[in-house]
XYZ file of C-alpha atoms in Angstrom:
698
model
C 66.838 120.262 109.250
C 69.314 117.480 108.613
C 68.808 114.621 106.432
C 70.640 111.852 104.708
C 73.357 112.517 102.195
C 72.055 111.419 98.728
C 75.980 111.540 97.700
C 76.726 108.933 100.572
C 73.866 106.977 99.450
C 74.702 106.664 96.024
C 77.991 105.809 96.824
C 76.975 102.900 99.142
C 74.502 101.714 96.574
C 77.036 101.591 93.653
C 79.247 99.194 95.538
C 76.568 96.775 96.802
C 78.909 94.055 98.177
C 79.982 94.459 101.786
C 80.218 98.201 102.147
C 78.495 100.804 104.260
C 78.575 104.625 104.244
C 76.724 107.442 105.728
C 76.885 111.160 106.315
C 74.605 113.941 107.507
C 74.282 116.759 104.791
C 72.348 119.975 104.846
C 69.682 119.890 102.279
C 71.592 121.799 99.454
C 73.723 124.925 100.061
C 74.022 127.520 97.351
C 77.371 128.741 96.506
C 77.952 131.261 93.814
C 74.717 130.185 92.111
C 75.747 126.750 92.031
C 73.980 123.754 93.889
C 76.398 121.892 95.839
C 75.558 119.413 98.402
C 77.803 119.738 101.692
C 78.484 116.506 103.491
C 78.799 117.329 107.159
C 80.003 114.512 109.342
C 79.940 113.638 112.847
C 82.835 111.191 112.601
C 81.041 108.130 113.853
C 78.378 105.585 112.373
C 74.965 106.198 110.815
C 72.764 104.594 108.400
C 72.961 103.478 104.727
C 73.919 100.183 103.395
C 74.246 97.156 105.431
C 76.967 94.522 105.760
C 75.433 91.671 104.048
C 75.802 93.077 100.643
C 72.253 93.821 100.325
C 70.612 97.431 99.728
C 69.803 97.699 103.368
C 69.683 100.772 105.536
C 72.235 100.230 108.476
C 69.207 100.512 110.699
C 67.810 97.219 109.232
C 71.192 95.516 109.648
C 71.518 93.383 112.686
C 75.208 94.209 113.425
C 77.371 97.149 114.667
C 78.694 99.567 111.961
C 80.910 102.487 112.492
C 82.383 104.884 109.904
C 84.909 107.830 109.719
C 84.063 109.887 106.573
C 86.418 111.979 104.459
C 85.234 115.359 106.059
C 86.014 114.045 109.567
C 89.443 112.925 108.542
C 90.279 116.100 107.019
C 89.064 118.074 109.962
C 91.405 116.550 112.340
C 94.299 115.883 109.838
C 94.092 112.040 109.932
C 96.598 111.248 107.058
C 96.389 107.450 107.267
C 93.931 104.688 107.499
C 95.584 103.803 111.093
C 95.136 107.190 112.345
C 91.428 107.256 111.079
C 90.689 104.123 113.100
C 92.006 105.528 116.166
C 88.965 107.545 116.124
C 86.271 104.821 115.305
C 83.941 103.578 117.822
C 85.046 100.712 119.993
C 88.348 100.199 118.384
C 91.835 99.998 120.105
C 95.019 100.595 118.116
C 98.672 100.573 119.126
C 101.661 101.121 117.032
C 103.891 98.471 115.166
C 107.752 98.222 116.337
C 108.472 101.132 113.655
C 105.951 103.356 114.997
C 104.479 104.294 111.899
C 101.834 101.748 111.410
C 98.802 100.467 113.406
C 97.659 97.138 114.916
C 94.049 97.341 115.360
C 91.716 95.455 117.748
C 87.856 95.044 118.245
C 86.050 93.270 120.858
C 89.320 91.725 122.027
C 90.864 90.466 118.826
C 93.083 91.874 116.222
C 91.568 93.039 113.033
C 93.694 91.505 110.441
C 91.408 91.672 107.400
C 91.255 94.974 105.329
C 89.025 95.198 102.429
C 88.933 97.951 99.520
C 85.589 98.298 98.294
C 84.747 94.917 99.644
C 87.598 93.272 98.156
C 90.591 91.714 99.850
C 93.697 93.539 100.040
C 97.266 92.026 100.052
C 99.823 92.673 102.851
C 99.825 92.459 106.427
C 97.091 94.355 108.257
C 99.628 97.062 109.542
C 100.665 97.639 106.170
C 97.223 98.291 105.074
C 96.745 100.704 108.128
C 99.493 102.721 106.353
C 97.357 103.457 103.271
C 96.803 107.153 102.961
C 93.519 108.315 103.894
C 93.216 110.683 100.822
C 92.325 108.099 98.466
C 89.081 107.144 100.496
C 85.654 108.388 101.176
C 85.030 106.443 103.954
C 86.816 104.348 106.686
C 84.242 101.871 108.029
C 84.449 99.183 110.594
C 82.007 96.270 110.738
C 82.318 94.670 114.096
C 81.631 90.956 114.790
C 82.153 88.167 112.455
C 82.099 89.121 109.003
C 81.729 85.680 107.367
C 78.984 86.986 105.048
C 81.389 89.372 103.472
C 84.558 87.134 102.489
C 86.049 83.796 102.898
C 86.586 83.920 106.489
C 84.638 85.216 109.280
C 87.140 86.567 111.683
C 85.574 87.471 115.166
C 86.640 91.031 115.673
C 85.426 92.656 112.625
C 86.691 93.676 109.299
C 87.712 97.318 108.016
C 86.443 98.119 104.716
C 87.789 101.288 102.731
C 85.472 102.957 100.390
C 87.490 104.517 97.405
C 86.612 108.031 96.021
C 84.571 107.963 93.238
C 84.587 110.147 89.879
C 82.059 113.026 90.020
C 80.283 114.762 87.040
C 80.741 118.194 88.213
C 84.060 119.722 87.857
C 85.757 120.286 91.322
C 88.691 119.693 93.487
C 91.052 120.917 95.997
C 94.700 121.501 96.654
C 95.856 121.375 100.654
C 99.222 122.398 101.775
C 100.205 121.669 105.313
C 103.288 122.439 107.690
C 103.745 120.465 110.922
C 105.613 119.569 113.804
C 109.178 118.011 113.359
C 109.586 119.273 109.709
C 106.501 117.872 108.321
C 105.606 119.025 104.869
C 102.546 117.772 102.884
C 101.050 118.813 99.702
C 97.770 116.842 98.715
C 95.592 117.724 95.468
C 92.245 116.065 94.381
C 90.331 116.863 91.114
C 87.441 115.278 89.517
C 85.163 116.153 86.442
C 83.431 114.893 83.392
C 85.563 113.833 80.483
C 82.952 113.955 77.831
C 80.103 116.715 76.807
C 77.539 114.458 78.051
C 79.073 113.534 81.384
C 78.885 109.777 80.546
C 82.755 109.394 81.302
C 84.122 110.985 84.120
C 87.497 110.874 86.082
C 89.031 111.646 89.407
C 92.778 111.794 90.373
C 94.510 112.322 93.852
C 98.323 112.959 94.436
C 100.094 113.317 97.968
C 103.578 114.132 98.620
C 104.997 114.284 102.141
C 108.282 114.390 104.041
C 108.608 114.605 107.913
C 111.155 113.906 110.564
C 110.183 112.649 114.226
C 110.238 113.328 118.074
C 112.727 110.409 117.817
C 116.266 111.426 116.847
C 117.405 110.926 113.208
C 113.983 109.181 112.329
C 112.775 110.628 108.778
C 110.033 109.522 106.481
C 108.832 110.222 102.844
C 105.499 109.185 101.230
C 104.227 109.555 97.692
C 100.787 108.627 96.726
C 98.783 108.540 93.121
C 95.309 107.522 92.876
C 93.105 107.538 89.781
C 89.689 106.422 88.708
C 87.519 106.657 85.436
C 84.101 105.656 85.082
C 81.718 105.612 81.915
C 78.254 104.960 81.059
C 78.598 102.655 78.195
C 74.904 102.205 77.522
C 71.704 103.046 79.629
C 72.039 99.912 81.406
C 75.769 99.120 81.586
C 78.464 100.970 83.280
C 82.363 100.487 83.823
C 84.711 101.707 86.672
C 88.585 101.546 86.881
C 90.555 102.417 89.987
C 94.436 102.294 90.336
C 96.640 103.414 93.005
C 100.124 103.437 94.028
C 101.598 104.374 97.341
C 105.612 104.463 98.240
C 106.629 104.908 101.976
C 110.016 105.324 103.073
C 111.323 105.369 106.745
C 114.792 105.742 107.613
C 116.847 104.826 111.077
C 113.235 104.266 112.837
C 113.607 103.234 116.282
C 111.445 100.550 118.078
C 111.572 102.717 121.391
C 113.569 102.640 124.600
C 114.727 99.623 126.728
C 111.827 98.678 129.036
C 114.175 98.464 131.986
C 117.740 97.521 132.911
C 118.465 94.005 133.263
C 118.292 94.025 136.991
C 114.723 95.610 136.859
C 115.720 99.016 137.528
C 114.082 101.916 135.628
C 115.660 103.130 132.386
C 115.011 106.863 132.325
C 115.665 107.618 128.599
C 114.016 110.783 126.910
C 111.344 110.174 124.428
C 113.733 111.176 121.637
C 116.187 108.431 122.453
C 117.144 106.283 119.291
C 119.986 103.924 119.604
C 119.446 102.362 116.157
C 122.100 102.101 113.592
C 121.887 104.401 110.653
C 121.372 101.590 108.316
C 118.134 100.580 109.601
C 115.271 101.217 107.080
C 111.730 100.087 105.892
C 110.419 100.789 102.367
C 106.855 99.747 101.455
C 105.038 100.023 97.970
C 101.506 99.290 97.609
C 99.634 99.009 94.409
C 96.013 98.466 94.016
C 94.043 97.879 90.590
C 90.259 97.120 90.402
C 87.539 96.847 87.667
C 84.077 96.960 88.043
C 81.073 96.344 85.525
C 77.512 96.943 86.442
C 74.521 95.865 84.319
C 70.918 96.748 85.113
C 68.752 93.933 83.925
C 65.471 95.729 84.651
C 64.099 97.660 87.415
C 64.278 94.819 90.001
C 67.716 93.159 89.128
C 71.332 93.924 88.537
C 74.329 91.950 87.935
C 77.926 93.133 88.718
C 81.341 91.899 88.066
C 84.551 92.907 89.733
C 88.096 92.153 89.488
C 90.784 93.415 92.250
C 94.625 92.766 92.373
C 96.806 93.910 95.135
C 100.454 94.111 95.327
C 102.621 94.867 98.569
C 106.318 94.979 98.596
C 108.257 95.585 101.540
C 111.942 95.570 102.156
C 113.742 96.748 105.229
C 116.567 96.077 107.844
C 114.787 95.668 111.139
C 116.356 96.414 114.476
C 115.383 95.447 118.111
C 116.739 94.439 121.343
C 117.345 91.018 122.380
C 117.972 91.535 125.888
C 117.702 94.196 128.402
C 120.632 96.442 128.793
C 123.290 95.905 131.695
C 122.747 98.471 134.392
C 126.316 99.590 134.588
C 127.586 99.441 130.837
C 124.236 100.038 129.212
C 125.097 97.135 126.544
C 122.394 94.738 125.355
C 122.452 92.345 122.297
C 120.505 93.334 119.252
C 118.229 91.328 116.942
C 118.638 92.269 113.315
C 117.245 90.849 110.242
C 116.994 91.943 106.469
C 113.412 91.199 105.320
C 112.171 91.343 101.590
C 108.625 90.513 101.284
C 106.153 90.323 98.386
C 102.448 89.639 98.794
C 99.982 89.281 95.965
C 96.196 88.845 96.080
C 93.621 88.580 93.248
C 89.904 88.243 93.360
C 87.137 88.152 90.674
C 83.510 87.803 91.843
C 80.105 88.188 90.432
C 77.053 89.229 92.000
C 73.369 89.210 91.157
C 71.028 91.314 93.165
C 67.423 91.927 93.142
C 63.934 92.243 94.468
C 61.076 89.721 94.403
C 57.451 89.836 95.572
C 56.212 87.015 97.929
C 52.876 87.133 99.864
C 52.255 90.812 98.761
C 55.465 92.086 100.267
C 58.880 92.890 98.503
C 61.902 91.144 99.540
C 65.641 91.350 98.528
C 68.117 88.683 97.502
C 71.762 88.518 96.419
C 73.799 85.791 94.971
C 77.625 85.715 94.950
C 80.424 83.810 93.157
C 84.284 84.537 93.929
C 87.383 83.093 93.088
C 90.510 84.410 94.948
C 94.149 83.690 95.165
C 96.796 85.017 97.777
C 100.689 84.454 97.654
C 103.430 85.644 100.082
C 107.207 85.201 99.579
C 109.646 86.162 102.031
C 113.410 86.406 102.069
C 114.898 86.820 105.415
C 118.705 87.076 106.224
C 120.380 87.470 109.616
C 123.954 89.071 110.324
C 126.716 86.628 110.826
C 127.418 88.483 113.860
C 124.880 91.306 115.457
C 126.400 94.251 117.153
C 126.088 95.035 120.730
C 124.257 98.381 121.684
C 124.973 100.929 124.148
C 121.741 102.153 125.633
C 123.593 104.924 127.811
C 125.055 106.364 124.725
C 122.637 106.234 121.810
C 124.663 108.563 119.580
C 127.126 106.055 119.409
C 124.918 103.536 117.740
C 124.620 105.846 114.460
C 128.178 104.868 113.385
C 128.070 101.213 113.713
C 128.968 99.446 110.508
C 126.430 97.434 108.541
C 127.176 93.662 109.405
C 127.703 90.950 106.988
C 124.402 89.164 106.232
C 124.119 85.472 105.766
C 122.565 83.977 102.571
C 118.743 84.647 102.915
C 116.264 81.944 103.642
C 112.862 81.764 101.576
C 109.508 80.926 102.886
C 106.405 80.868 100.697
C 102.770 80.661 101.573
C 99.833 80.181 99.062
C 96.253 80.336 99.276
C 93.543 79.694 96.641
C 89.849 79.818 97.582
C 86.377 79.873 96.225
C 83.266 80.928 97.778
C 79.428 81.037 96.932
C 77.086 83.021 98.950
C 73.290 83.613 99.144
C 71.807 86.388 101.373
C 68.103 87.416 101.451
C 66.151 90.244 103.452
C 62.796 88.900 104.102
C 60.171 91.695 104.961
C 57.702 89.418 106.919
C 55.643 92.360 108.143
C 55.676 96.055 108.093
C 57.967 96.299 111.193
C 59.952 92.856 110.921
C 62.864 92.039 108.753
C 64.537 88.623 108.704
C 68.039 88.237 107.336
C 69.069 84.772 106.248
C 72.347 83.941 104.696
C 74.990 81.064 103.724
C 78.488 81.416 102.582
C 80.139 78.503 101.274
C 84.039 78.536 101.036
C 86.459 76.004 99.941
C 90.224 77.065 100.764
C 93.317 75.323 99.732
C 96.587 76.328 101.512
C 100.149 75.528 101.626
C 103.569 76.715 102.801
C 107.213 76.040 102.085
C 110.947 76.865 102.348
C 112.616 77.514 99.124
C 111.420 75.394 96.491
C 110.039 72.936 98.829
C 106.345 73.059 99.651
C 104.039 71.316 102.074
C 101.152 69.307 100.550
C 98.072 71.411 99.901
C 95.636 71.629 102.986
C 91.909 71.908 102.317
C 89.409 73.615 104.576
C 85.667 73.956 103.403
C 83.031 75.372 105.576
C 79.470 76.948 105.273
C 78.973 79.760 107.539
C 75.515 80.789 108.429
C 74.024 84.294 109.079
C 70.624 84.544 110.938
C 69.403 88.011 112.040
C 66.298 90.000 112.420
C 65.301 93.677 113.199
C 62.063 94.815 114.654
C 60.703 98.470 114.386
C 59.102 98.919 117.986
C 58.184 102.406 116.944
C 59.033 104.828 114.072
C 62.363 105.923 115.952
C 63.046 102.709 117.845
C 64.181 99.443 116.477
C 65.921 96.272 118.222
C 67.642 93.825 116.511
C 69.571 90.420 117.023
C 71.841 88.416 115.020
C 74.003 84.944 114.896
C 77.060 84.513 112.759
C 79.510 81.663 112.476
C 83.321 82.234 112.827
C 85.755 80.630 110.522
C 89.130 82.017 110.461
C 92.195 80.568 108.471
C 95.053 81.449 110.483
C 98.067 80.522 108.380
C 100.471 79.985 111.248
C 102.509 76.937 112.303
C 102.951 74.764 115.362
C 106.315 73.524 116.629
C 106.114 70.531 114.348
C 105.930 72.637 111.131
C 102.109 72.022 110.674
C 99.676 74.593 109.799
C 97.134 75.170 112.610
C 93.616 74.261 111.749
C 91.164 77.359 111.387
C 89.757 78.972 114.491
C 85.904 78.372 114.530
C 83.228 79.645 116.796
C 80.006 81.859 117.243
C 79.286 85.472 117.223
C 75.989 86.580 118.911
C 74.739 90.186 119.139
C 71.573 91.909 120.102
C 70.991 95.740 120.087
C 68.626 98.824 120.154
C 68.818 101.829 118.155
C 67.088 105.131 118.372
C 66.976 107.503 115.767
C 64.993 110.936 116.098
C 62.724 111.570 113.286
C 64.423 114.771 112.452
C 67.739 112.821 112.288
C 69.295 115.037 114.975
C 69.826 112.360 117.485
C 71.075 108.731 117.193
C 71.513 106.363 120.073
C 72.914 102.871 119.294
C 73.504 99.955 121.938
C 75.029 96.664 121.321
C 75.575 93.603 123.446
C 77.856 90.722 122.230
C 79.351 87.625 122.973
C 81.876 85.601 121.010
C 83.217 82.010 121.625
C 86.278 80.534 119.973
C 88.012 77.046 119.706
C 91.350 76.242 118.442
C 92.485 79.922 118.832
C 96.420 80.592 117.826
C 98.523 81.991 120.562
C 102.486 82.220 120.737
C 103.987 78.747 121.911
C 106.500 80.120 124.390
C 107.804 76.622 125.021
C 109.085 76.652 121.453
C 112.764 77.456 120.758
C 112.032 79.424 117.538
C 110.246 82.800 117.143
C 106.735 82.817 115.398
C 105.648 79.350 116.664
C 101.911 79.010 117.671
C 99.745 76.466 119.658
C 95.680 76.290 119.560
C 93.825 77.033 122.789
C 90.031 76.589 123.480
C 87.677 78.348 125.584
C 88.266 81.609 124.221
C 85.466 84.179 125.054
C 84.684 87.699 124.644
C 81.446 89.623 125.841
C 80.446 92.979 126.478
C 78.571 96.002 125.231
C 79.066 99.255 123.278
C 77.028 102.451 123.336
C 77.272 105.314 120.843
C 75.240 108.564 121.010
C 75.581 111.436 118.319
C 73.846 114.138 117.061
C 73.092 117.878 116.847
C 72.695 119.952 119.955
C 71.572 122.689 117.666
C 71.942 123.663 114.150
C 75.602 124.621 114.579
C 76.763 122.368 117.372
C 77.077 118.474 117.077
C 78.665 115.971 119.242
C 79.202 112.136 119.598
C 80.329 109.893 122.357
C 81.200 106.075 122.279
C 82.151 103.872 125.147
C 82.960 100.112 124.829
C 83.209 97.674 127.810
C 84.392 94.032 127.260
C 85.445 91.121 129.257
C 87.820 88.646 127.712
C 89.024 85.367 128.833
C 91.045 82.386 127.284
C 91.089 80.011 130.231
C 95.146 79.797 129.406
C 97.909 82.148 129.754
C 95.829 85.047 129.723
C 97.995 87.144 127.192
C 95.154 87.450 124.822
C 93.146 89.351 127.315
C 95.967 91.330 128.879
C 97.391 93.393 125.942
C 93.684 94.693 125.238
C 92.384 97.339 127.142
C 88.750 96.387 128.656
C 87.440 99.875 128.173
C 87.882 102.322 125.480
C 85.840 105.769 125.153
C 85.705 108.344 122.431
C 84.248 111.752 122.187
C 84.283 114.472 119.584
C 82.651 117.742 119.073
C 82.470 120.709 116.786
C 80.675 124.236 116.523
C 80.073 126.373 113.703
C 79.840 130.226 114.403
C 77.589 132.492 112.591
C 77.107 136.152 112.771
C 80.173 138.182 112.988
C 82.281 134.882 113.400
C 80.840 133.337 110.356
C 83.172 130.691 108.742
C 84.882 129.906 112.038
C 84.571 126.509 113.169
C 86.226 124.912 116.452
C 86.321 121.567 117.707
C 88.225 118.871 119.279
C 88.194 115.294 120.525
C 88.945 113.317 123.548
C 90.200 109.593 123.098
C 90.436 107.628 126.345
C 92.139 104.108 126.802
C 91.718 101.964 129.828
C 94.349 99.892 131.597
C 95.988 97.138 129.754
C 99.270 95.172 129.912
C 102.339 94.856 127.784
C 104.268 91.639 127.628
C 108.100 91.483 128.258
C 110.217 88.240 127.734
C 112.136 87.463 130.659
C 114.981 85.104 130.013
C 114.325 81.304 131.421
C 110.934 82.638 132.723
C 108.717 83.325 129.765
C 106.738 86.423 129.729
C 105.780 88.905 132.212
C 102.844 91.493 131.713
C 103.692 94.806 133.324
C 100.589 97.032 133.939
C 100.097 100.023 131.973
C 97.983 102.898 132.963
C 94.962 104.420 131.360
C 95.311 107.366 129.338
C 93.561 110.368 127.768
C 94.771 112.083 124.595
C 93.006 115.379 123.423
C 93.020 117.034 119.926
C 91.929 120.598 119.107
C 91.133 121.948 115.763
C 90.110 125.504 114.504
C 89.141 126.230 110.959
C 88.015 129.475 109.185
C 86.802 130.035 105.777
C 88.456 133.029 104.299
C 86.266 133.094 101.278
C 83.916 130.492 99.676
C 86.893 128.745 98.037
C 90.009 129.295 100.661
C 90.169 128.261 104.119
C 92.684 127.953 106.850
C 93.045 125.417 109.689
C 95.228 124.689 112.710
C 95.624 121.276 114.580
C 96.776 120.498 117.865
C 97.243 116.994 118.608
C 98.096 115.360 122.370
C 97.156 119.024 123.344
C 98.149 118.500 127.134
C 101.282 116.648 126.244
C 100.139 113.458 128.019
C 103.072 110.906 128.436
C 102.020 107.400 128.364
C 103.550 103.884 127.043
C 101.814 103.613 123.747
C 103.384 100.092 123.528
C 105.509 97.591 125.533
C 106.571 94.548 123.947
C 109.525 91.947 123.929
C 112.255 94.033 125.545
C 111.086 97.726 124.577
C 108.598 100.358 125.381
C 107.590 102.864 122.752
C 106.728 106.481 124.533
C 103.833 108.396 123.379
C 103.771 110.895 120.855
C 104.267 114.417 122.496
C 102.217 117.437 121.620
C 102.464 118.396 117.918
C 100.923 121.026 115.637
C 100.096 121.505 112.227
C 98.732 124.322 109.725
C 96.822 123.906 106.496
C 95.805 126.091 103.899
C 93.084 124.653 101.393
C 91.879 126.027 98.028
C 88.567 124.295 96.629
C 87.365 124.985 93.188
């Protein structure tokens, strides 16, 4: 019989603020006379700690939560957070212009907020999607407005990355991988006690990876170092330190193929097409440090203090088309800029969590106070004369000399915020829990060019959270919730003014079934999101990155997840989401996100003569959607993009108790589809590719 993982529960309880995490585990499996707990993951969401910062079971949390566990990440060779999110229920991702990072969408809207253990991370969302998955125990998604967790309550949801923590028992692994297009990856993870009594323990992770690409001349490199140390200073006081550094280099990357010729006729280039000059590159360095103190006041109350700092530096020369190629000559104008960007964020918070008794029933409450700041400085330079590119002869572009760039312009933005939160879980009756919460935030923002800044703009708001769960039977529960939306957008209109925050309401009702033996879980959620003052691109403006606000943006739909064990060796999970998104304006918001997404995965562990062999696979289906192409003097056109299905296969074999080998096939049927169509280009799908790994655990 399967039951809840004590390891996953301990991780979630230790974080306490805005985190979830769950995995299934065998009770205890004896290996070499040692008792080890083996976490077996279905790759979807299960039940442990809720999204409110209270120590709630997910079954008691009136909001949709999904997760991808480290075991699932390893099984399907998902090396980055963005790759893991491709497998998360009700999530759609598409690549950034470089093809390396991911834009992520839930319930029709972009997910642009990433947290590390509940703390805000610096950088743009697709840079956070680049973070290596080896550093994290769980990649979790809390869908719907998350104003209870942070200063803002964006409607799509929040990605929360749960860092690996030090363990007392000495253990670890070394993993070596070879893959298609010259991929070479080595990954190591070791943890153990540093003191005889186990009160001080540490963990370290290191990764080195190099790879080419299915696109000509593209190559990349990655270096990752992650470390954490924790200490039980007294019986009541513990401290932990987390630090990570990741460096990513990408050379000669291509934004894809021209969408068509200028006369509308098809451009039939190969997926390997790359007409990028040789001096195009992008480097991203991401550093994170977090300090955590936990003090137990008594059996019911504890206090936690945390500090987090995140620094992201990106530098690159970016290239894309600025027109469609001429049908006869193949020539088109290029758009080039040299961007050097620095993002920094700091956050300090204090949390008091405890239990109290009222009317002979026990209730939970948490009080939080936080102070945070964020700064961004970007230097952008443009060539004095951008080169003309020949799409019909892509090899000729490699030798184009680098142009002379003008003096860079400097733009700045700053944000300082304070927020105070209270959340209570009230057990009104044996089957009924009610959640009440309020999150007050006071945010000051300003932006500028060079040394000249705009005046500080203040936005303050109190987001309310009201929810309830009711246990119909021991196995079935229903829930409903209401959450305010308050999203500071940090974009400008054509007059140079910051747009006011987007505001709205998020409503959700749902039902959950969990069999008493834990072998079957069914979740159904219905949602409706209404927003005002939502930012969209202003196509009437002469400059890029200019926005205007629209009202009447509505998203509604439903999500279904079914997961469980068919028998002791065979498990499966399926998720389906269907949404309707309308903005009552140009329609671009609703066009670029698919209405329907479905995901399925399964694996089977053999016994008997085939003991040690596990085979599995996944099927990810994305429904119809649209790209967007800029048509000169006409605005945007929205070409239809067909639905597509991507299949992955895996086989793993335990050679010994410590040594295993594994093989993965991605896009097993070599499905060709348009992974992204934007501006003047289209990015082809990644062809079938393979990887083989050898893993030694100790």
